[in-house]
Amino acid sequence: MPVIIPRRRIAAALAGVVVAVVPASVALTTAAGSPAAALPIPAVAPAAVAATPLTVSQAIAGQTGQSATVRGFVVGQPTATSTVVTSGFPNDYALAVADSASETATSRMLYLQIPSAFRASWGLRTNPSLMGRQIDVTGALAAYFSHPGMTGTSAFAFSGGSTTTPPTTTPPTSTTGTSGPYDSTYYAPAMGKTGSALRTSLHSIIKAQTVLTYDQVWTALKDTDQDPNNTNNVIEIYSGRSIAKSDNGGGADQWNREHVWAKSHGDFGTVNGPGTDVHHLRPEDVTVNSDRGNLDFDNGGSAVAQCTGCLRDGDSFQPRDSVKGDVARMIFYMALRYEGEDGWPNLEPNESVNNGTAPSIGKLSVLKAWSAGDPPDAFEKRRNQVIYDTWQHNRNPFIDHPEWVTAIWGS
């Protein structure tokens, strides 16, 4: 009789290779029941093969926004598009890595954003001994400081073979930093700063502006608040209504110029300066504008006629959800721009909803929540750009960097 060979084969596709797995006790058995020679036992492939990290040069060439792990040597801290410092590190916000520990050309470096949860362990100001160390970093391959980089980083570790215990690397729940095209130019003096130092720096940047007259505001608003779906119209800030640009004035159902920072809060009126700053002036229905009056901002109240989603009570006004962040960022801009210089009052948000004519507006905690809950959208970003390009030639920093609200006023 023929020799009977009972055998079970398991096909497993591992890294594209089919491997036959044979049990350790497989043997040949004759018809008489006597054992034959045992079959050789092949090695079993590992269940998974770890992906090899990208090199820095590969990461620079692959700025697709996709997540990846990159391996490189720490060579300094980027402070601008073509500037990397190797000592006297100003903060813990960024790293530059390269394929060689001795690299000095920024074109061959990858700039890494360091979210707040990792700064104490991986920032160079706190950990200058990181210089020259090889690390693995995971995040999105996206520009930082307008330079090939990685943002939204979620893991840091020393590369294999290190004899040093890596710092704790608990992933953050969210990324607290953003990058933008003006970081290395317009905002360069402010990058890496926080708290009062950030505020002072940003104030110095944005106070350089072209000051408009109140008549010029009419024309400016027809440009800054243009309806993206109808170039003949503007969008009213609170009501959201699209209305003809030409239908402006003081009559019922026309639109006029709403001061989001109520002009009585500081008594600056409509004269050139805070009274004509289009970063906080918006088109609004005459009746709704009157209903808002000079109320502070807070949650709650009764419905406002002709303004779906708006609420008001005796001391506060709540706009519709989709512009709550817009309102908050306009208030924060005004507080940053007008610091008691230029002959104008020092504007500041506070926790009150009964500010009257004081140069203050509230409610600060609510405004911070509105800014966090309603990030800048395409309309708000376009508006900021148009003001910068065509009208005042300054920007609202909190549209470009919403995280600067908490960096200045806290969480």
Short mmCIF file of C-alpha atoms in Angstrom, two decimals:
data_model
loop_
_atom_site.label_atom_id
_atom_site.label_comp_id
_atom_site.label_asym_id
_atom_site.label_seq_id
_atom_site.Cartn_x
_atom_site.Cartn_y
_atom_site.Cartn_z
CA MET A 1 0.00 0.00 0.00
CA PRO A 2 1.12 3.54 -0.50
CA VAL A 3 2.61 5.52 2.37
CA ILE A 4 0.00 7.74 4.03
CA ILE A 5 1.25 11.20 5.00
CA PRO A 6 -1.34 13.20 7.05
CA ARG A 7 -0.39 16.85 6.76
CA ARG A 8 -2.19 20.20 7.32
CA ARG A 9 -1.05 23.31 5.43
CA ILE A 10 -1.94 26.81 6.52
CA ALA A 11 -1.34 29.54 3.97
CA ALA A 12 -0.51 32.89 5.52
CA ALA A 13 0.26 35.96 3.46
CA LEU A 14 2.93 37.89 5.31
CA ALA A 15 4.49 40.89 3.57
CA GLY A 16 3.42 39.42 0.24
CA VAL A 17 5.02 35.95 0.90
CA VAL A 18 2.98 32.73 1.34
CA VAL A 19 4.43 30.61 4.16
CA ALA A 20 3.52 26.95 4.75
CA VAL A 21 3.21 26.21 8.45
CA VAL A 22 3.67 22.53 9.46
CA PRO A 23 2.88 21.23 12.97
CA ALA A 24 5.97 20.20 14.95
CA SER A 25 4.81 16.58 15.32
CA VAL A 26 4.23 15.72 11.65
CA ALA A 27 5.60 12.20 10.86
CA LEU A 28 5.36 9.53 8.13
CA THR A 29 3.38 6.46 8.98
CA THR A 30 3.54 3.16 7.05
CA ALA A 31 0.65 0.74 6.53
CA ALA A 32 2.10 -1.39 9.30
CA GLY A 33 1.99 1.53 11.68
CA SER A 34 5.74 1.96 12.05
CA PRO A 35 7.03 5.49 12.09
CA ALA A 36 8.99 6.90 9.19
CA ALA A 37 11.51 9.72 9.29
CA ALA A 38 10.14 13.05 10.57
CA LEU A 39 9.78 15.87 8.07
CA PRO A 40 12.02 18.94 8.48
CA ILE A 41 10.27 21.83 10.26
CA PRO A 42 10.43 25.18 8.42
CA ALA A 43 10.90 28.44 10.30
CA VAL A 44 7.68 30.43 10.86
CA ALA A 45 7.72 34.06 9.71
CA PRO A 46 6.88 36.80 12.25
CA ALA A 47 3.23 37.81 12.42
CA ALA A 48 3.97 41.40 11.40
CA VAL A 49 6.84 43.45 10.14
CA ALA A 50 7.21 47.03 11.48
CA ALA A 51 7.25 49.74 8.86
CA THR A 52 10.62 51.40 8.34
CA PRO A 53 10.57 55.13 9.21
CA LEU A 54 11.04 57.58 6.37
CA THR A 55 14.30 59.46 6.04
CA VAL A 56 14.23 63.23 6.29
CA SER A 57 14.91 63.58 2.57
CA GLN A 58 11.94 61.30 1.82
CA ALA A 59 9.71 63.34 4.15
CA ILE A 60 10.78 66.61 2.50
CA ALA A 61 9.90 65.18 -0.92
CA GLY A 62 6.57 63.79 0.28
CA GLN A 63 4.69 66.75 1.75
CA THR A 64 1.26 65.24 1.09
CA GLY A 65 -0.38 65.83 4.47
CA GLN A 66 -0.48 62.10 5.17
CA SER A 67 0.64 60.64 8.49
CA ALA A 68 4.09 59.04 8.65
CA THR A 69 6.98 58.30 10.99
CA VAL A 70 10.25 60.04 10.18
CA ARG A 71 13.73 59.30 11.57
CA GLY A 72 16.30 62.07 11.80
CA PHE A 73 18.93 63.79 13.92
CA VAL A 74 17.99 66.88 15.96
CA VAL A 75 19.98 69.77 14.46
CA GLY A 76 18.32 72.85 15.99
CA GLN A 77 15.16 74.90 16.40
CA PRO A 78 13.50 76.62 13.42
CA THR A 79 12.52 80.24 14.07
CA ALA A 80 11.73 81.25 10.47
CA THR A 81 11.54 79.66 7.02
CA SER A 82 15.30 79.73 6.48
CA THR A 83 16.53 80.20 10.05
CA VAL A 84 17.44 77.41 12.49
CA VAL A 85 19.18 78.26 15.76
CA THR A 86 21.57 75.83 17.44
CA SER A 87 21.87 77.53 20.82
CA GLY A 88 20.01 80.07 22.93
CA PHE A 89 16.74 78.33 22.08
CA PRO A 90 13.81 80.77 22.56
CA ASN A 91 11.15 78.17 23.41
CA ASP A 92 10.09 74.52 23.17
CA TYR A 93 7.74 74.84 20.19
CA ALA A 94 9.68 73.28 17.28
CA LEU A 95 12.55 71.03 16.22
CA ALA A 96 14.59 70.77 13.03
CA VAL A 97 15.82 67.31 12.05
CA ALA A 98 18.11 66.12 9.25
CA ASP A 99 19.61 62.89 7.91
CA SER A 100 22.99 63.94 9.30
CA ALA A 101 23.73 65.28 12.79
CA SER A 102 26.15 67.81 11.21
CA GLU A 103 23.69 69.17 8.62
CA THR A 104 23.66 73.01 8.35
CA ALA A 105 21.58 73.57 5.17
CA THR A 106 17.96 74.32 6.06
CA SER A 107 16.88 73.01 2.65
CA ARG A 108 17.81 69.53 3.89
CA MET A 109 16.00 69.87 7.22
CA LEU A 110 12.45 68.95 8.25
CA TYR A 111 10.71 71.33 10.67
CA LEU A 112 8.66 69.59 13.37
CA GLN A 113 5.83 71.24 15.29
CA ILE A 114 5.80 70.26 18.98
CA PRO A 115 2.28 70.28 20.51
CA SER A 116 2.00 71.43 24.12
CA ALA A 117 1.83 67.92 25.59
CA PHE A 118 5.33 67.15 24.30
CA ARG A 119 7.16 70.43 24.87
CA ALA A 120 8.49 69.73 28.36
CA SER A 121 10.10 66.49 27.17
CA TRP A 122 11.11 67.30 23.60
CA GLY A 123 11.61 71.07 23.38
CA LEU A 124 15.18 72.31 23.03
CA ARG A 125 14.97 75.15 25.51
CA THR A 126 14.14 72.67 28.26
CA ASN A 127 16.18 69.80 26.79
CA PRO A 128 19.22 71.20 24.93
CA SER A 129 20.92 67.79 25.24
CA LEU A 130 18.61 66.58 22.46
CA MET A 131 20.96 68.21 19.96
CA GLY A 132 22.55 65.53 17.80
CA ARG A 133 20.24 62.76 19.01
CA GLN A 134 18.44 60.56 16.50
CA ILE A 135 14.67 60.43 17.02
CA ASP A 136 11.54 58.96 15.44
CA VAL A 137 8.56 61.31 15.14
CA THR A 138 5.03 60.58 13.90
CA GLY A 139 2.73 63.21 12.43
CA ALA A 140 1.33 64.74 9.25
CA LEU A 141 3.79 65.61 6.47
CA ALA A 142 2.80 69.24 6.07
CA ALA A 143 4.57 72.59 5.89
CA TYR A 144 5.59 74.35 9.09
CA PHE A 145 7.08 77.85 9.10
CA SER A 146 6.32 77.76 5.33
CA HIS A 147 8.98 75.05 5.05
CA PRO A 148 8.79 71.27 4.52
CA GLY A 149 7.73 69.95 7.87
CA MET A 150 5.49 67.87 10.10
CA THR A 151 2.44 69.12 12.01
CA GLY A 152 0.00 67.46 14.37
CA THR A 153 2.79 65.35 15.81
CA SER A 154 1.42 62.51 17.95
CA ALA A 155 4.50 60.53 19.04
CA PHE A 156 8.18 61.17 19.81
CA ALA A 157 10.81 58.53 20.66
CA PHE A 158 14.54 58.04 20.51
CA SER A 159 15.53 55.77 17.62
CA GLY A 160 16.33 52.10 18.28
CA GLY A 161 19.61 51.38 20.00
CA SER A 162 19.50 54.40 22.30
CA THR A 163 20.86 53.82 25.79
CA THR A 164 18.84 56.69 27.20
CA THR A 165 15.31 56.15 28.48
CA PRO A 166 12.93 58.18 26.27
CA PRO A 167 10.86 60.87 27.95
CA THR A 168 7.18 60.22 28.59
CA THR A 169 5.26 60.66 25.33
CA THR A 170 1.56 60.61 26.13
CA PRO A 171 -0.23 61.71 22.96
CA PRO A 172 -2.09 65.02 23.22
CA THR A 173 -5.86 65.12 22.88
CA SER A 174 -5.54 67.91 20.35
CA THR A 175 -2.95 69.94 18.51
CA THR A 176 -2.64 73.39 20.04
CA GLY A 177 -0.64 75.01 17.31
CA THR A 178 -1.28 75.90 13.70
CA SER A 179 0.96 77.15 10.96
CA GLY A 180 0.26 79.72 8.31
CA PRO A 181 1.79 81.45 5.30
CA TYR A 182 2.58 84.64 7.26
CA ASP A 183 4.45 82.99 10.15
CA SER A 184 7.88 83.64 8.68
CA THR A 185 7.09 87.15 7.48
CA TYR A 186 4.25 89.16 9.04
CA TYR A 187 4.22 87.23 12.34
CA ALA A 188 7.93 86.40 12.51
CA PRO A 189 8.64 88.59 15.60
CA ALA A 190 5.82 86.86 17.51
CA MET A 191 6.51 83.23 16.69
CA GLY A 192 7.37 81.08 19.68
CA LYS A 193 6.13 83.60 22.24
CA THR A 194 3.24 83.29 24.67
CA GLY A 195 1.44 85.29 27.33
CA SER A 196 2.31 88.97 27.71
CA ALA A 197 5.32 88.68 25.40
CA LEU A 198 3.09 87.36 22.60
CA ARG A 199 0.54 90.09 23.21
CA THR A 200 3.12 92.86 23.11
CA SER A 201 4.66 91.50 19.94
CA LEU A 202 1.35 91.06 18.12
CA HIS A 203 0.21 94.54 19.14
CA SER A 204 3.36 96.03 17.63
CA ILE A 205 2.70 94.11 14.40
CA ILE A 206 -0.98 94.88 13.85
CA LYS A 207 -0.95 98.54 14.89
CA ALA A 208 0.84 99.33 11.62
CA GLN A 209 -2.26 99.88 9.47
CA THR A 210 -3.96 102.20 7.04
CA VAL A 211 -6.69 104.09 8.94
CA LEU A 212 -9.96 104.48 7.02
CA THR A 213 -12.58 107.20 7.24
CA TYR A 214 -16.14 106.30 8.19
CA ASP A 215 -17.28 106.99 4.61
CA GLN A 216 -14.63 104.60 3.27
CA VAL A 217 -16.07 101.87 5.50
CA TRP A 218 -19.17 101.66 3.27
CA THR A 219 -17.01 100.76 0.28
CA ALA A 220 -14.74 98.48 2.23
CA LEU A 221 -17.62 96.39 3.63
CA LYS A 222 -19.01 95.85 0.13
CA ASP A 223 -15.68 94.16 -0.61
CA THR A 224 -14.84 92.40 2.67
CA ASP A 225 -18.32 90.95 3.27
CA GLN A 226 -19.30 90.11 -0.28
CA ASP A 227 -21.65 87.16 -0.67
CA PRO A 228 -19.54 84.36 -2.25
CA ASN A 229 -22.64 83.19 -4.14
CA ASN A 230 -23.75 86.63 -5.36
CA THR A 231 -21.13 89.31 -5.94
CA ASN A 232 -23.83 91.99 -5.96
CA ASN A 233 -24.68 91.32 -2.32
CA VAL A 234 -23.14 91.38 1.15
CA ILE A 235 -23.83 88.99 4.06
CA GLU A 236 -25.15 90.51 7.27
CA ILE A 237 -23.14 89.38 10.28
CA TYR A 238 -25.89 88.47 12.76
CA SER A 239 -28.89 87.68 10.57
CA GLY A 240 -26.90 85.92 7.85
CA ARG A 241 -29.13 87.54 5.24
CA SER A 242 -27.75 88.26 1.77
CA ILE A 243 -28.70 91.80 0.74
CA ALA A 244 -27.83 94.04 -2.19
CA LYS A 245 -24.67 96.06 -1.69
CA SER A 246 -26.53 99.11 -2.93
CA ASP A 247 -29.29 98.76 -0.32
CA ASN A 248 -27.32 100.40 2.46
CA GLY A 249 -28.45 103.27 4.66
CA GLY A 250 -30.61 103.90 7.72
CA GLY A 251 -34.01 102.77 6.51
CA ALA A 252 -35.99 99.73 7.63
CA ASP A 253 -34.68 96.50 6.07
CA GLN A 254 -31.56 98.23 4.76
CA TRP A 255 -28.10 97.37 6.05
CA ASN A 256 -25.79 99.66 7.94
CA ARG A 257 -22.43 99.52 9.74
CA GLU A 258 -22.47 97.47 12.92
CA HIS A 259 -19.72 98.05 15.48
CA VAL A 260 -19.18 94.58 16.95
CA TRP A 261 -17.16 96.22 19.71
CA ALA A 262 -19.93 98.67 20.58
CA LYS A 263 -18.57 102.18 20.03
CA SER A 264 -19.99 103.38 23.37
CA HIS A 265 -17.71 100.88 25.16
CA GLY A 266 -14.81 103.30 25.31
CA ASP A 267 -16.75 106.22 23.82
CA PHE A 268 -14.72 106.29 20.57
CA GLY A 269 -17.69 106.96 18.30
CA THR A 270 -17.17 106.82 14.55
CA VAL A 271 -14.05 108.95 14.21
CA ASN A 272 -11.00 107.55 12.47
CA GLY A 273 -9.37 104.79 14.50
CA PRO A 274 -11.30 102.13 16.47
CA GLY A 275 -14.53 103.67 15.18
CA THR A 276 -13.57 102.92 11.57
CA ASP A 277 -11.57 99.69 11.95
CA VAL A 278 -13.17 97.24 9.52
CA HIS A 279 -11.81 94.26 11.44
CA HIS A 280 -14.83 94.74 13.73
CA LEU A 281 -17.25 96.64 11.48
CA ARG A 282 -19.78 94.46 9.67
CA PRO A 283 -22.93 94.87 7.57
CA GLU A 284 -26.14 94.29 9.54
CA ASP A 285 -29.86 94.86 9.16
CA VAL A 286 -30.84 98.22 10.61
CA THR A 287 -33.47 96.72 12.94
CA VAL A 288 -31.22 93.91 14.19
CA ASN A 289 -28.40 96.40 14.68
CA SER A 290 -30.70 98.46 16.85
CA ASP A 291 -31.79 95.40 18.83
CA ARG A 292 -28.19 94.54 19.61
CA GLY A 293 -27.45 98.16 20.53
CA ASN A 294 -24.42 98.30 22.83
CA LEU A 295 -25.13 95.06 24.70
CA ASP A 296 -22.29 92.89 25.90
CA PHE A 297 -22.05 89.30 24.62
CA ASP A 298 -23.30 86.30 26.59
CA ASN A 299 -25.44 83.19 26.18
CA GLY A 300 -29.20 83.19 26.57
CA GLY A 301 -32.20 85.46 26.24
CA SER A 302 -35.25 85.73 24.00
CA ALA A 303 -35.44 85.38 20.21
CA VAL A 304 -34.53 88.43 18.14
CA ALA A 305 -36.84 89.36 15.28
CA GLN A 306 -35.33 89.02 11.77
CA CYS A 307 -32.28 87.22 13.24
CA THR A 308 -32.75 83.45 13.35
CA GLY A 309 -30.65 81.91 16.10
CA CYS A 310 -29.97 85.24 17.86
CA LEU A 311 -30.98 85.84 21.49
CA ARG A 312 -30.98 88.92 23.70
CA ASP A 313 -31.94 90.00 27.19
CA GLY A 314 -31.54 93.16 29.20
CA ASP A 315 -27.76 93.07 29.35
CA SER A 316 -26.44 90.76 26.61
CA PHE A 317 -26.71 89.58 23.02
CA GLN A 318 -26.04 86.12 21.57
CA PRO A 319 -25.40 85.83 17.79
CA ARG A 320 -26.24 82.77 15.68
CA ASP A 321 -23.95 79.77 16.20
CA SER A 322 -22.08 80.01 12.89
CA VAL A 323 -20.63 83.46 13.67
CA LYS A 324 -20.02 83.19 17.42
CA GLY A 325 -16.32 82.56 16.82
CA ASP A 326 -16.17 85.43 14.32
CA VAL A 327 -17.59 87.80 16.94
CA ALA A 328 -15.19 86.59 19.62
CA ARG A 329 -12.12 86.96 17.39
CA MET A 330 -13.16 90.50 16.42
CA ILE A 331 -13.39 91.40 20.11
CA PHE A 332 -9.97 89.88 20.80
CA TYR A 333 -8.50 91.76 17.82
CA MET A 334 -9.81 95.07 19.17
CA ALA A 335 -8.38 94.38 22.63
CA LEU A 336 -5.01 93.59 21.11
CA ARG A 337 -4.94 96.49 18.63
CA TYR A 338 -6.08 99.26 20.99
CA GLU A 339 -3.87 99.26 24.07
CA GLY A 340 -4.30 102.88 25.17
CA GLU A 341 -1.94 104.33 22.58
CA ASP A 342 -2.73 106.62 19.62
CA GLY A 343 -5.01 108.68 21.86
CA TRP A 344 -7.58 105.86 22.03
CA PRO A 345 -8.79 103.99 25.13
CA ASN A 346 -7.28 100.70 26.26
CA LEU A 347 -9.92 98.17 25.22
CA GLU A 348 -10.19 94.90 27.13
CA PRO A 349 -12.75 92.06 27.47
CA ASN A 350 -13.87 91.16 31.00
CA GLU A 351 -16.43 89.03 32.81
CA SER A 352 -19.07 91.76 33.08
CA VAL A 353 -22.28 92.19 31.07
CA ASN A 354 -22.95 95.67 32.41
CA ASN A 355 -19.95 97.58 31.10
CA GLY A 356 -21.83 100.64 29.91
CA THR A 357 -19.37 103.23 28.58
CA ALA A 358 -16.29 101.62 30.14
CA PRO A 359 -13.65 100.55 27.56
CA SER A 360 -14.51 96.91 28.26
CA ILE A 361 -16.82 94.27 26.87
CA GLY A 362 -17.90 90.86 28.05
CA LYS A 363 -18.25 88.13 28.71
CA LEU A 364 -14.66 86.96 28.39
CA SER A 365 -15.21 83.31 29.35
CA VAL A 366 -18.10 83.05 26.88
CA LEU A 367 -16.13 84.71 24.10
CA LYS A 368 -13.26 82.24 24.60
CA ALA A 369 -15.72 79.35 24.40
CA TRP A 370 -17.29 80.81 21.24
CA SER A 371 -13.89 81.13 19.59
CA ALA A 372 -12.99 77.54 20.43
CA GLY A 373 -16.37 76.17 19.35
CA ASP A 374 -16.57 77.99 16.02
CA PRO A 375 -13.17 77.93 14.26
CA PRO A 376 -12.43 80.33 11.37
CA ASP A 377 -14.23 79.37 8.17
CA ALA A 378 -13.53 80.27 4.55
CA PHE A 379 -15.62 83.46 4.68
CA GLU A 380 -13.79 84.77 7.75
CA LYS A 381 -10.39 83.88 6.33
CA ARG A 382 -11.15 85.57 3.00
CA ARG A 383 -12.33 88.67 4.86
CA ASN A 384 -9.08 88.85 6.83
CA GLN A 385 -7.10 88.54 3.62
CA VAL A 386 -9.07 91.24 1.79
CA ILE A 387 -8.58 93.68 4.68
CA TYR A 388 -4.86 92.94 4.64
CA ASP A 389 -4.42 93.11 0.86
CA THR A 390 -6.69 96.04 -0.01
CA TRP A 391 -7.84 98.14 2.91
CA GLN A 392 -5.96 98.35 6.21
CA HIS A 393 -2.92 96.18 5.44
CA ASN A 394 -3.02 94.53 8.86
CA ARG A 395 -4.40 91.17 9.97
CA ASN A 396 -6.52 89.70 12.75
CA PRO A 397 -4.02 87.30 14.37
CA PHE A 398 -6.76 85.19 15.95
CA ILE A 399 -8.11 84.18 12.56
CA ASP A 400 -4.66 83.02 11.46
CA HIS A 401 -3.84 81.48 14.86
CA PRO A 402 -6.98 80.76 16.95
CA GLU A 403 -4.79 79.12 19.60
CA TRP A 404 -3.34 82.53 20.46
CA VAL A 405 -6.59 83.35 22.28
CA THR A 406 -5.70 80.92 25.08
CA ALA A 407 -2.00 81.77 24.80
CA ILE A 408 -2.91 85.34 25.84
CA TRP A 409 -6.10 85.05 27.91
CA GLY A 410 -5.73 81.48 29.17
CA SER A 411 -8.03 78.49 28.76
#
